[in-house]
Amino acid sequence: MKKIVFYGGGNIAQANIKGLISSGIKKQDILYIERNIKNKEILNKIGVKEFSLEKKFDVEFFILAVKPKDALNAYAEICINYNKPKIISLVAGIKSKKYLSIANNAELIRGMPNTAAEFNKANTALINISSSNASFKKAKNIFSKVGIILELDKESKMDDFTGLIGSGPAYFFYLLKVYEKRILKMCDGDIKKTNEIIGNLLEGVSLSSRNNLNMDELIETVASKKGTTEAGIKEFKSLKVLNSFEKGIIAAIKRSKEISNES
Ligand SMILES: NC(=O)c1ccc[n+]([C@@H]2O[C@H](COP(=O)([O-])OP(=O)(O)OC[C@H]3O[C@@H](n4cnc5c(N)ncnc54)[C@H](OP(=O)(O)O)[C@@H]3O)[C@@H](O)[C@H]2O)c1
């Protein structure tokens, strides 16, 4: 099989690499370019090998997974070294026209996954910028191994997806800090037990959401008239918690748009 090369081997690359390996992709078919010693050590432990642009491997895809500030240089470097590289950029914010203004010899795809790829539970948005249909199909095949894919019809939707889904896991971790604090107390500081309880709660929520009920219907399955849940939800409503939560997401979407204008 041709190689999949992750350019940048940090959080999102590691999550996808672990997910791809557990879905059956062979470790030797995944390579990485990374300068950070800590990340190199983690990648070596996972069992994937380092790639060098000078060695002309047969590469199926370069997956760009560096921070936005490093993305254009990394993209340019690939395009100088390869004739018609297939590049999937997972970088938030940077629009295709920025890449294509630097070099237009690549088959370019943009993708936005999240770290749940590690458990094959990612939601990944993909948009075909300048790749062939056959290459795009292969890209969809790769990312569907680590979760669900959503094919976007407009690049502008990438910013919304980034704010909602790319950043999404962190919002839930943030909200769950309340649970962490309170359950930790009940479990006399036992963090393992606390995480188990939170994990089970979330898995239960996740499985319930597969029942094809909307969120209000799901709330009804828990709440009863004048009960504890109703009291809690009433207080959230009076504090306009949903408004605040949505404002946070809107700020993330705005930031995604800003990043594309800064680079
Ligand atoms: N994390 C997420 O949940 C998530 C979700 C969706 C999309 N993304 C996107 O994915 C990208 C990466 O995010 P991340 O959280 O994985 O970042 P990260 O953990 O910082 O990983 C990026 C890695 O790439 C390395 N790197 C940068 N330029 C390099 C170069 N020229 N040669 C070799 N290595 C290089 C960095 O090294 P240094 O540490 O030395 O800079 C770093 O180790 C971002 O653009 C982000 O928008 C992230």
PDB file of C-alpha atoms and ligand atoms in Angstrom:
ATOM      1  CA  MET A   1       0.000   0.000   0.000  1.00  0.00           C
ATOM      2  CA  LYS A   2       1.095   3.588  -0.638  1.00  0.00           C
ATOM      3  CA  LYS A   3       2.034   5.532   2.477  1.00  0.00           C
ATOM      4  CA  ILE A   4      -0.013   8.001   4.498  1.00  0.00           C
ATOM      5  CA  VAL A   5       2.307  10.706   5.826  1.00  0.00           C
ATOM      6  CA  PHE A   6       1.295  12.947   8.718  1.00  0.00           C
ATOM      7  CA  TYR A   7       3.124  16.257   8.491  1.00  0.00           C
ATOM      8  CA  GLY A   8       2.972  17.297  12.165  1.00  0.00           C
ATOM      9  CA  GLY A   9       2.580  14.541  14.728  1.00  0.00           C
ATOM     10  CA  GLY A  10       0.878  16.248  17.680  1.00  0.00           C
ATOM     11  CA  ASN A  11      -2.570  15.801  19.228  1.00  0.00           C
ATOM     12  CA  ILE A  12      -4.754  15.446  16.168  1.00  0.00           C
ATOM     13  CA  ALA A  13      -2.236  13.380  14.187  1.00  0.00           C
ATOM     14  CA  GLN A  14      -1.763  10.972  17.085  1.00  0.00           C
ATOM     15  CA  ALA A  15      -5.523  10.582  17.549  1.00  0.00           C
ATOM     16  CA  ASN A  16      -5.987   9.774  13.844  1.00  0.00           C
ATOM     17  CA  ILE A  17      -2.954   7.489  13.704  1.00  0.00           C
ATOM     18  CA  LYS A  18      -4.205   5.444  16.682  1.00  0.00           C
ATOM     19  CA  GLY A  19      -7.689   5.258  15.170  1.00  0.00           C
ATOM     20  CA  LEU A  20      -6.350   4.213  11.761  1.00  0.00           C
ATOM     21  CA  ILE A  21      -4.172   1.496  13.277  1.00  0.00           C
ATOM     22  CA  SER A  22      -7.029   0.113  15.359  1.00  0.00           C
ATOM     23  CA  SER A  23      -9.184   0.080  12.216  1.00  0.00           C
ATOM     24  CA  GLY A  24      -6.682  -2.232  10.533  1.00  0.00           C
ATOM     25  CA  ILE A  25      -4.268   0.069   8.663  1.00  0.00           C
ATOM     26  CA  LYS A  26      -0.767  -1.344   9.014  1.00  0.00           C
ATOM     27  CA  LYS A  27       1.687   0.674  11.110  1.00  0.00           C
ATOM     28  CA  GLN A  28       4.287   0.488   8.349  1.00  0.00           C
ATOM     29  CA  ASP A  29       1.919   2.306   5.982  1.00  0.00           C
ATOM     30  CA  ILE A  30       1.803   5.371   8.237  1.00  0.00           C
ATOM     31  CA  LEU A  31       4.750   7.751   8.495  1.00  0.00           C
ATOM     32  CA  TYR A  32       5.298  11.096  10.171  1.00  0.00           C
ATOM     33  CA  ILE A  33       7.278  14.322   9.913  1.00  0.00           C
ATOM     34  CA  GLU A  34       7.770  15.846  13.362  1.00  0.00           C
ATOM     35  CA  ARG A  35      10.327  18.079  15.057  1.00  0.00           C
ATOM     36  CA  ASN A  36       9.053  17.995  18.636  1.00  0.00           C
ATOM     37  CA  ILE A  37      11.062  15.423  20.602  1.00  0.00           C
ATOM     38  CA  LYS A  38       8.198  14.524  22.962  1.00  0.00           C
ATOM     39  CA  ASN A  39       5.828  13.879  20.078  1.00  0.00           C
ATOM     40  CA  LYS A  40       8.493  11.879  18.244  1.00  0.00           C
ATOM     41  CA  GLU A  41       8.851   9.623  21.275  1.00  0.00           C
ATOM     42  CA  ILE A  42       5.084   9.085  21.455  1.00  0.00           C
ATOM     43  CA  LEU A  43       4.889   8.297  17.734  1.00  0.00           C
ATOM     44  CA  ASN A  44       7.798   5.882  17.958  1.00  0.00           C
ATOM     45  CA  LYS A  45       6.045   4.144  20.861  1.00  0.00           C
ATOM     46  CA  ILE A  46       2.878   3.854  18.773  1.00  0.00           C
ATOM     47  CA  GLY A  47       5.112   2.116  16.237  1.00  0.00           C
ATOM     48  CA  VAL A  48       5.081   4.449  13.229  1.00  0.00           C
ATOM     49  CA  LYS A  49       8.272   5.567  11.521  1.00  0.00           C
ATOM     50  CA  GLU A  50       9.731   8.917  10.604  1.00  0.00           C
ATOM     51  CA  PHE A  51       9.484  10.143   7.012  1.00  0.00           C
ATOM     52  CA  SER A  52      11.931  12.290   5.124  1.00  0.00           C
ATOM     53  CA  LEU A  53      10.811  14.410   2.186  1.00  0.00           C
ATOM     54  CA  GLU A  54      14.122  13.770   0.439  1.00  0.00           C
ATOM     55  CA  LYS A  55      13.429  10.016   0.258  1.00  0.00           C
ATOM     56  CA  LYS A  56      10.949   9.641  -2.570  1.00  0.00           C
ATOM     57  CA  PHE A  57       8.483   7.211  -1.022  1.00  0.00           C
ATOM     58  CA  ASP A  58       5.314   6.389  -2.898  1.00  0.00           C
ATOM     59  CA  VAL A  59       2.922   8.560  -0.894  1.00  0.00           C
ATOM     60  CA  GLU A  60      -0.857   8.267  -1.110  1.00  0.00           C
ATOM     61  CA  PHE A  61      -1.621  11.309   1.059  1.00  0.00           C
ATOM     62  CA  PHE A  62       0.222  13.932   3.030  1.00  0.00           C
ATOM     63  CA  ILE A  63      -1.977  14.867   5.975  1.00  0.00           C
ATOM     64  CA  LEU A  64      -1.120  18.356   7.132  1.00  0.00           C
ATOM     65  CA  ALA A  65      -1.486  18.485  10.927  1.00  0.00           C
ATOM     66  CA  VAL A  66       0.646  21.422  12.048  1.00  0.00           C
ATOM     67  CA  LYS A  67      -0.560  24.615  13.725  1.00  0.00           C
ATOM     68  CA  PRO A  68      -1.839  27.313  11.349  1.00  0.00           C
ATOM     69  CA  LYS A  69       1.376  29.355  11.681  1.00  0.00           C
ATOM     70  CA  ASP A  70       3.422  26.437  10.275  1.00  0.00           C
ATOM     71  CA  ALA A  71       0.961  25.263   7.654  1.00  0.00           C
ATOM     72  CA  LEU A  72       1.888  27.298   4.584  1.00  0.00           C
ATOM     73  CA  ASN A  73       5.613  26.503   4.869  1.00  0.00           C
ATOM     74  CA  ALA A  74       4.874  22.817   5.323  1.00  0.00           C
ATOM     75  CA  TYR A  75       2.535  22.837   2.337  1.00  0.00           C
ATOM     76  CA  ALA A  76       5.130  24.649   0.189  1.00  0.00           C
ATOM     77  CA  GLU A  77       7.817  22.160   1.184  1.00  0.00           C
ATOM     78  CA  ILE A  78       5.676  19.208   0.104  1.00  0.00           C
ATOM     79  CA  CYS A  79       4.822  20.885  -3.200  1.00  0.00           C
ATOM     80  CA  ILE A  80       8.489  21.580  -3.958  1.00  0.00           C
ATOM     81  CA  ASN A  81       9.500  17.984  -3.290  1.00  0.00           C
ATOM     82  CA  TYR A  82       6.607  16.174  -4.970  1.00  0.00           C
ATOM     83  CA  ASN A  83       5.230  16.582  -8.456  1.00  0.00           C
ATOM     84  CA  LYS A  84       1.491  16.259  -7.862  1.00  0.00           C
ATOM     85  CA  PRO A  85       1.113  15.554  -4.154  1.00  0.00           C
ATOM     86  CA  LYS A  86      -2.235  14.738  -2.611  1.00  0.00           C
ATOM     87  CA  ILE A  87      -2.543  16.893   0.493  1.00  0.00           C
ATOM     88  CA  ILE A  88      -5.301  16.822   3.111  1.00  0.00           C
ATOM     89  CA  SER A  89      -5.058  19.877   5.345  1.00  0.00           C
ATOM     90  CA  LEU A  90      -6.539  19.414   8.815  1.00  0.00           C
ATOM     91  CA  VAL A  91      -5.431  22.928   9.740  1.00  0.00           C
ATOM     92  CA  ALA A  92      -8.115  25.211  11.146  1.00  0.00           C
ATOM     93  CA  GLY A  93      -8.761  28.492   9.431  1.00  0.00           C
ATOM     94  CA  ILE A  94      -6.384  28.476   6.494  1.00  0.00           C
ATOM     95  CA  LYS A  95      -8.392  28.670   3.314  1.00  0.00           C
ATOM     96  CA  SER A  96      -7.606  26.793   0.125  1.00  0.00           C
ATOM     97  CA  LYS A  97      -6.886  29.954  -1.850  1.00  0.00           C
ATOM     98  CA  LYS A  98      -3.964  30.684   0.525  1.00  0.00           C
ATOM     99  CA  TYR A  99      -2.448  27.288  -0.232  1.00  0.00           C
ATOM    100  CA  LEU A 100      -3.125  27.474  -3.942  1.00  0.00           C
ATOM    101  CA  SER A 101      -1.568  30.948  -4.176  1.00  0.00           C
ATOM    102  CA  ILE A 102       1.691  29.388  -2.961  1.00  0.00           C
ATOM    103  CA  ALA A 103       1.634  26.312  -5.194  1.00  0.00           C
ATOM    104  CA  ASN A 104      -1.111  24.854  -7.310  1.00  0.00           C
ATOM    105  CA  ASN A 105       0.449  21.541  -8.253  1.00  0.00           C
ATOM    106  CA  ALA A 106      -1.225  19.723  -5.331  1.00  0.00           C
ATOM    107  CA  GLU A 107      -4.461  17.797  -5.231  1.00  0.00           C
ATOM    108  CA  LEU A 108      -5.852  19.607  -2.201  1.00  0.00           C
ATOM    109  CA  ILE A 109      -8.543  18.497   0.231  1.00  0.00           C
ATOM    110  CA  ARG A 110      -9.455  20.208   3.492  1.00  0.00           C
ATOM    111  CA  GLY A 111     -10.563  18.184   6.492  1.00  0.00           C
ATOM    112  CA  MET A 112     -11.660  18.969  10.017  1.00  0.00           C
ATOM    113  CA  PRO A 113     -11.670  16.012  12.410  1.00  0.00           C
ATOM    114  CA  ASN A 114     -11.698  15.879  16.190  1.00  0.00           C
ATOM    115  CA  THR A 115      -9.668  13.935  18.720  1.00  0.00           C
ATOM    116  CA  ALA A 116     -12.364  11.258  19.087  1.00  0.00           C
ATOM    117  CA  ALA A 117     -10.643   9.759  16.019  1.00  0.00           C
ATOM    118  CA  GLU A 118      -8.518   7.912  18.580  1.00  0.00           C
ATOM    119  CA  PHE A 119     -11.590   5.839  19.462  1.00  0.00           C
ATOM    120  CA  ASN A 120     -12.930   5.720  15.879  1.00  0.00           C
ATOM    121  CA  LYS A 121     -15.643   8.163  16.936  1.00  0.00           C
ATOM    122  CA  ALA A 122     -14.535  11.278  15.068  1.00  0.00           C
ATOM    123  CA  ASN A 123     -16.796  13.585  13.136  1.00  0.00           C
ATOM    124  CA  THR A 124     -14.717  14.707  10.179  1.00  0.00           C
ATOM    125  CA  ALA A 125     -15.791  17.331   7.675  1.00  0.00           C
ATOM    126  CA  LEU A 126     -14.168  17.035   4.259  1.00  0.00           C
ATOM    127  CA  ILE A 127     -14.240  19.285   1.241  1.00  0.00           C
ATOM    128  CA  ASN A 128     -12.680  18.608  -2.102  1.00  0.00           C
ATOM    129  CA  ILE A 129     -10.737  21.642  -3.274  1.00  0.00           C
ATOM    130  CA  SER A 130      -8.690  20.503  -6.254  1.00  0.00           C
ATOM    131  CA  SER A 131      -8.355  16.744  -6.072  1.00  0.00           C
ATOM    132  CA  SER A 132      -9.647  14.178  -8.511  1.00  0.00           C
ATOM    133  CA  ASN A 133     -12.847  12.341  -7.660  1.00  0.00           C
ATOM    134  CA  ALA A 134     -10.829   9.155  -7.221  1.00  0.00           C
ATOM    135  CA  SER A 135      -8.470  10.809  -4.693  1.00  0.00           C
ATOM    136  CA  PHE A 136     -11.361  12.356  -2.804  1.00  0.00           C
ATOM    137  CA  LYS A 137     -13.032   8.969  -2.597  1.00  0.00           C
ATOM    138  CA  LYS A 138      -9.842   7.525  -1.097  1.00  0.00           C
ATOM    139  CA  ALA A 139      -9.663  10.395   1.423  1.00  0.00           C
ATOM    140  CA  LYS A 140     -13.259   9.730   2.444  1.00  0.00           C
ATOM    141  CA  ASN A 141     -12.404   6.082   2.855  1.00  0.00           C
ATOM    142  CA  ILE A 142      -9.488   6.896   5.180  1.00  0.00           C
ATOM    143  CA  PHE A 143     -11.458   9.228   7.436  1.00  0.00           C
ATOM    144  CA  SER A 144     -14.497   6.986   7.550  1.00  0.00           C
ATOM    145  CA  LYS A 145     -12.225   4.431   9.252  1.00  0.00           C
ATOM    146  CA  VAL A 146     -11.927   6.743  12.267  1.00  0.00           C
ATOM    147  CA  GLY A 147     -15.536   7.860  12.487  1.00  0.00           C
ATOM    148  CA  ILE A 148     -18.285   9.586  10.564  1.00  0.00           C
ATOM    149  CA  ILE A 149     -17.561  11.930   7.671  1.00  0.00           C
ATOM    150  CA  LEU A 150     -19.555  14.900   6.492  1.00  0.00           C
ATOM    151  CA  GLU A 151     -18.870  16.130   2.971  1.00  0.00           C
ATOM    152  CA  LEU A 152     -19.215  19.921   2.802  1.00  0.00           C
ATOM    153  CA  ASP A 153     -20.420  21.732  -0.292  1.00  0.00           C
ATOM    154  CA  LYS A 154     -18.962  25.143   0.687  1.00  0.00           C
ATOM    155  CA  GLU A 155     -15.576  25.888   2.180  1.00  0.00           C
ATOM    156  CA  SER A 156     -17.071  28.611   4.395  1.00  0.00           C
ATOM    157  CA  LYS A 157     -18.869  25.859   6.336  1.00  0.00           C
ATOM    158  CA  MET A 158     -15.468  24.631   7.496  1.00  0.00           C
ATOM    159  CA  ASP A 159     -15.255  27.487  10.044  1.00  0.00           C
ATOM    160  CA  ASP A 160     -18.627  26.519  11.545  1.00  0.00           C
ATOM    161  CA  PHE A 161     -17.610  22.882  11.690  1.00  0.00           C
ATOM    162  CA  THR A 162     -14.287  23.817  13.314  1.00  0.00           C
ATOM    163  CA  GLY A 163     -16.001  25.857  16.047  1.00  0.00           C
ATOM    164  CA  LEU A 164     -18.645  23.218  16.658  1.00  0.00           C
ATOM    165  CA  ILE A 165     -16.949  19.867  16.160  1.00  0.00           C
ATOM    166  CA  GLY A 166     -13.152  20.373  15.926  1.00  0.00           C
ATOM    167  CA  SER A 167     -13.207  22.214  19.253  1.00  0.00           C
ATOM    168  CA  GLY A 168     -16.288  20.306  20.436  1.00  0.00           C
ATOM    169  CA  PRO A 169     -14.720  17.733  22.771  1.00  0.00           C
ATOM    170  CA  ALA A 170     -13.058  20.515  24.793  1.00  0.00           C
ATOM    171  CA  TYR A 171     -16.412  22.218  25.498  1.00  0.00           C
ATOM    172  CA  PHE A 172     -17.723  19.035  27.046  1.00  0.00           C
ATOM    173  CA  PHE A 173     -14.518  18.524  29.051  1.00  0.00           C
ATOM    174  CA  TYR A 174     -14.946  22.093  30.250  1.00  0.00           C
ATOM    175  CA  LEU A 175     -18.570  21.607  31.311  1.00  0.00           C
ATOM    176  CA  LEU A 176     -17.686  18.328  32.973  1.00  0.00           C
ATOM    177  CA  LYS A 177     -15.307  20.123  35.322  1.00  0.00           C
ATOM    178  CA  VAL A 178     -18.388  20.643  37.515  1.00  0.00           C
ATOM    179  CA  TYR A 179     -18.946  16.873  37.586  1.00  0.00           C
ATOM    180  CA  GLU A 180     -15.264  16.210  38.189  1.00  0.00           C
ATOM    181  CA  LYS A 181     -15.242  18.535  41.192  1.00  0.00           C
ATOM    182  CA  ARG A 182     -18.389  17.117  42.779  1.00  0.00           C
ATOM    183  CA  ILE A 183     -17.922  13.411  42.028  1.00  0.00           C
ATOM    184  CA  LEU A 184     -14.294  13.536  43.129  1.00  0.00           C
ATOM    185  CA  LYS A 185     -15.564  14.707  46.517  1.00  0.00           C
ATOM    186  CA  MET A 186     -18.089  11.866  46.719  1.00  0.00           C
ATOM    187  CA  CYS A 187     -15.367   9.366  45.793  1.00  0.00           C
ATOM    188  CA  ASP A 188     -12.941  10.695  48.440  1.00  0.00           C
ATOM    189  CA  GLY A 189     -10.513  11.975  45.799  1.00  0.00           C
ATOM    190  CA  ASP A 190     -10.405   8.733  43.782  1.00  0.00           C
ATOM    191  CA  ILE A 191      -9.765  10.126  40.280  1.00  0.00           C
ATOM    192  CA  LYS A 192      -9.946   6.690  38.587  1.00  0.00           C
ATOM    193  CA  LYS A 193     -13.405   6.001  39.996  1.00  0.00           C
ATOM    194  CA  THR A 194     -14.471   9.571  39.206  1.00  0.00           C
ATOM    195  CA  ASN A 195     -13.419   9.200  35.568  1.00  0.00           C
ATOM    196  CA  GLU A 196     -15.167   5.829  35.342  1.00  0.00           C
ATOM    197  CA  ILE A 197     -18.407   7.358  36.587  1.00  0.00           C
ATOM    198  CA  ILE A 198     -18.154  10.338  34.235  1.00  0.00           C
ATOM    199  CA  GLY A 199     -17.245   8.024  31.354  1.00  0.00           C
ATOM    200  CA  ASN A 200     -20.263   5.804  31.997  1.00  0.00           C
ATOM    201  CA  LEU A 201     -22.553   8.809  32.240  1.00  0.00           C
ATOM    202  CA  LEU A 202     -21.311  10.056  28.874  1.00  0.00           C
ATOM    203  CA  GLU A 203     -21.529   6.662  27.214  1.00  0.00           C
ATOM    204  CA  GLY A 204     -25.113   6.395  28.424  1.00  0.00           C
ATOM    205  CA  VAL A 205     -25.868   9.842  26.990  1.00  0.00           C
ATOM    206  CA  SER A 206     -24.186   8.872  23.747  1.00  0.00           C
ATOM    207  CA  LEU A 207     -26.153   5.639  23.373  1.00  0.00           C
ATOM    208  CA  SER A 208     -29.454   7.365  24.232  1.00  0.00           C
ATOM    209  CA  SER A 209     -28.862   9.883  21.470  1.00  0.00           C
ATOM    210  CA  ARG A 210     -29.017   6.995  18.962  1.00  0.00           C
ATOM    211  CA  ASN A 211     -32.726   6.512  19.735  1.00  0.00           C
ATOM    212  CA  ASN A 212     -33.715   9.058  17.071  1.00  0.00           C
ATOM    213  CA  LEU A 213     -35.371  11.307  19.620  1.00  0.00           C
ATOM    214  CA  ASN A 214     -34.734  15.044  19.658  1.00  0.00           C
ATOM    215  CA  MET A 215     -33.027  16.640  22.661  1.00  0.00           C
ATOM    216  CA  ASP A 216     -36.282  17.782  24.319  1.00  0.00           C
ATOM    217  CA  GLU A 217     -37.692  14.273  23.985  1.00  0.00           C
ATOM    218  CA  LEU A 218     -34.519  12.878  25.516  1.00  0.00           C
ATOM    219  CA  ILE A 219     -34.791  15.317  28.443  1.00  0.00           C
ATOM    220  CA  GLU A 220     -38.370  14.096  28.951  1.00  0.00           C
ATOM    221  CA  THR A 221     -37.098  10.543  29.345  1.00  0.00           C
ATOM    222  CA  VAL A 222     -35.205  11.706  32.446  1.00  0.00           C
ATOM    223  CA  ALA A 223     -37.287  14.517  33.908  1.00  0.00           C
ATOM    224  CA  SER A 224     -40.506  14.114  35.846  1.00  0.00           C
ATOM    225  CA  LYS A 225     -42.990  16.779  36.939  1.00  0.00           C
ATOM    226  CA  LYS A 226     -41.704  18.766  39.907  1.00  0.00           C
ATOM    227  CA  GLY A 227     -38.681  16.470  40.145  1.00  0.00           C
ATOM    228  CA  THR A 228     -34.972  17.154  40.534  1.00  0.00           C
ATOM    229  CA  THR A 229     -34.177  17.281  36.793  1.00  0.00           C
ATOM    230  CA  GLU A 230     -36.958  19.775  36.169  1.00  0.00           C
ATOM    231  CA  ALA A 231     -35.584  21.970  38.958  1.00  0.00           C
ATOM    232  CA  GLY A 232     -32.096  21.813  37.468  1.00  0.00           C
ATOM    233  CA  ILE A 233     -33.227  22.602  33.928  1.00  0.00           C
ATOM    234  CA  LYS A 234     -35.424  25.453  35.199  1.00  0.00           C
ATOM    235  CA  GLU A 235     -32.395  27.038  36.841  1.00  0.00           C
ATOM    236  CA  PHE A 236     -30.265  26.578  33.671  1.00  0.00           C
ATOM    237  CA  LYS A 237     -33.034  28.298  31.696  1.00  0.00           C
ATOM    238  CA  SER A 238     -33.289  31.232  34.086  1.00  0.00           C
ATOM    239  CA  LEU A 239     -29.508  31.665  33.902  1.00  0.00           C
ATOM    240  CA  LYS A 240     -29.644  31.487  30.081  1.00  0.00           C
ATOM    241  CA  VAL A 241     -27.006  28.765  30.083  1.00  0.00           C
ATOM    242  CA  LEU A 242     -27.770  27.798  26.475  1.00  0.00           C
ATOM    243  CA  ASN A 243     -27.241  31.377  25.352  1.00  0.00           C
ATOM    244  CA  SER A 244     -23.834  31.512  27.004  1.00  0.00           C
ATOM    245  CA  PHE A 245     -22.852  28.113  25.610  1.00  0.00           C
ATOM    246  CA  GLU A 246     -23.818  29.170  22.101  1.00  0.00           C
ATOM    247  CA  LYS A 247     -21.886  32.422  22.497  1.00  0.00           C
ATOM    248  CA  GLY A 248     -18.766  30.383  23.284  1.00  0.00           C
ATOM    249  CA  ILE A 249     -19.232  28.347  20.111  1.00  0.00           C
ATOM    250  CA  ILE A 250     -19.817  31.517  18.059  1.00  0.00           C
ATOM    251  CA  ALA A 251     -16.536  32.922  19.461  1.00  0.00           C
ATOM    252  CA  ALA A 252     -14.715  29.792  18.264  1.00  0.00           C
ATOM    253  CA  ILE A 253     -16.247  30.077  14.778  1.00  0.00           C
ATOM    254  CA  LYS A 254     -15.241  33.754  14.676  1.00  0.00           C
ATOM    255  CA  ARG A 255     -11.689  32.808  15.691  1.00  0.00           C
ATOM    256  CA  SER A 256     -11.514  30.234  12.898  1.00  0.00           C
ATOM    257  CA  LYS A 257     -12.419  33.013  10.427  1.00  0.00           C
ATOM    258  CA  GLU A 258      -9.851  35.362  11.966  1.00  0.00           C
ATOM    259  CA  ILE A 259      -7.069  32.778  11.649  1.00  0.00           C
ATOM    260  CA  SER A 260      -7.736  32.542   7.932  1.00  0.00           C
ATOM    261  CA  ASN A 261      -7.404  36.319   7.598  1.00  0.00           C
ATOM    262  CA  GLU A 262      -4.226  36.475   9.715  1.00  0.00           C
ATOM    263  CA  SER A 263      -2.219  33.922   7.766  1.00  0.00           C
TER     264      SER A 263
HETATM  265  N1  LIG B   1      -6.152  19.227  18.385  1.00  0.00           N
HETATM  266  C1  LIG B   1      -7.370  19.133  17.876  1.00  0.00           C
HETATM  267  O1  LIG B   1      -8.321  18.704  18.531  1.00  0.00           O
HETATM  268  C2  LIG B   1      -7.612  19.533  16.430  1.00  0.00           C
HETATM  269  C3  LIG B   1      -8.856  19.230  15.826  1.00  0.00           C
HETATM  270  C4  LIG B   1      -9.041  19.564  14.479  1.00  0.00           C
HETATM  271  C5  LIG B   1      -8.034  20.213  13.765  1.00  0.00           C
HETATM  272  N2  LIG B   1      -6.856  20.514  14.381  1.00  0.00           N
HETATM  273  C6  LIG B   1      -5.820  21.210  13.599  1.00  0.00           C
HETATM  274  O2  LIG B   1      -4.699  20.364  13.547  1.00  0.00           O
HETATM  275  C7  LIG B   1      -3.508  21.143  13.565  1.00  0.00           C
HETATM  276  C8  LIG B   1      -2.571  20.572  14.605  1.00  0.00           C
HETATM  277  O3  LIG B   1      -3.150  20.688  15.893  1.00  0.00           O
HETATM  278  P1  LIG B   1      -2.537  19.889  17.123  1.00  0.00           P
HETATM  279  O4  LIG B   1      -3.383  20.193  18.297  1.00  0.00           O
HETATM  280  O5  LIG B   1      -2.316  18.460  16.724  1.00  0.00           O
HETATM  281  O6  LIG B   1      -1.110  20.641  17.246  1.00  0.00           O
HETATM  282  P2  LIG B   1       0.196  20.143  17.955  1.00  0.00           P
HETATM  283  O7  LIG B   1      -0.132  19.153  19.026  1.00  0.00           O
HETATM  284  O8  LIG B   1       0.990  21.353  18.300  1.00  0.00           O
HETATM  285  O9  LIG B   1       0.976  19.321  16.806  1.00  0.00           O
HETATM  286  C9  LIG B   1       1.647  19.919  15.738  1.00  0.00           C
HETATM  287  C10 LIG B   1       3.048  19.347  15.697  1.00  0.00           C
HETATM  288  O10 LIG B   1       3.638  19.677  14.441  1.00  0.00           O
HETATM  289  C11 LIG B   1       5.004  19.999  14.695  1.00  0.00           C
HETATM  290  N3  LIG B   1       5.520  20.802  13.584  1.00  0.00           N
HETATM  291  C12 LIG B   1       5.142  22.040  13.207  1.00  0.00           C
HETATM  292  N4  LIG B   1       5.856  22.452  12.133  1.00  0.00           N
HETATM  293  C13 LIG B   1       6.716  21.451  11.835  1.00  0.00           C
HETATM  294  C14 LIG B   1       7.702  21.281  10.848  1.00  0.00           C
HETATM  295  N5  LIG B   1       7.970  22.233   9.933  1.00  0.00           N
HETATM  296  N6  LIG B   1       8.407  20.130  10.822  1.00  0.00           N
HETATM  297  C15 LIG B   1       8.147  19.156  11.749  1.00  0.00           C
HETATM  298  N7  LIG B   1       7.221  19.256  12.704  1.00  0.00           N
HETATM  299  C16 LIG B   1       6.500  20.386  12.755  1.00  0.00           C
HETATM  300  C17 LIG B   1       4.941  20.775  15.996  1.00  0.00           C
HETATM  301  O11 LIG B   1       6.216  20.892  16.591  1.00  0.00           O
HETATM  302  P3  LIG B   1       6.492  22.104  17.639  1.00  0.00           P
HETATM  303  O12 LIG B   1       5.803  21.697  18.914  1.00  0.00           O
HETATM  304  O13 LIG B   1       7.969  22.142  17.743  1.00  0.00           O
HETATM  305  O14 LIG B   1       5.913  23.346  17.052  1.00  0.00           O
HETATM  306  C18 LIG B   1       3.978  19.926  16.805  1.00  0.00           C
HETATM  307  O15 LIG B   1       4.621  18.863  17.458  1.00  0.00           O
HETATM  308  C19 LIG B   1      -3.924  22.589  13.852  1.00  0.00           C
HETATM  309  O16 LIG B   1      -3.779  23.351  12.701  1.00  0.00           O
HETATM  310  C20 LIG B   1      -5.362  22.504  14.277  1.00  0.00           C
HETATM  311  O17 LIG B   1      -6.117  23.577  13.775  1.00  0.00           O
HETATM  312  C21 LIG B   1      -6.616  20.175  15.689  1.00  0.00           C
END
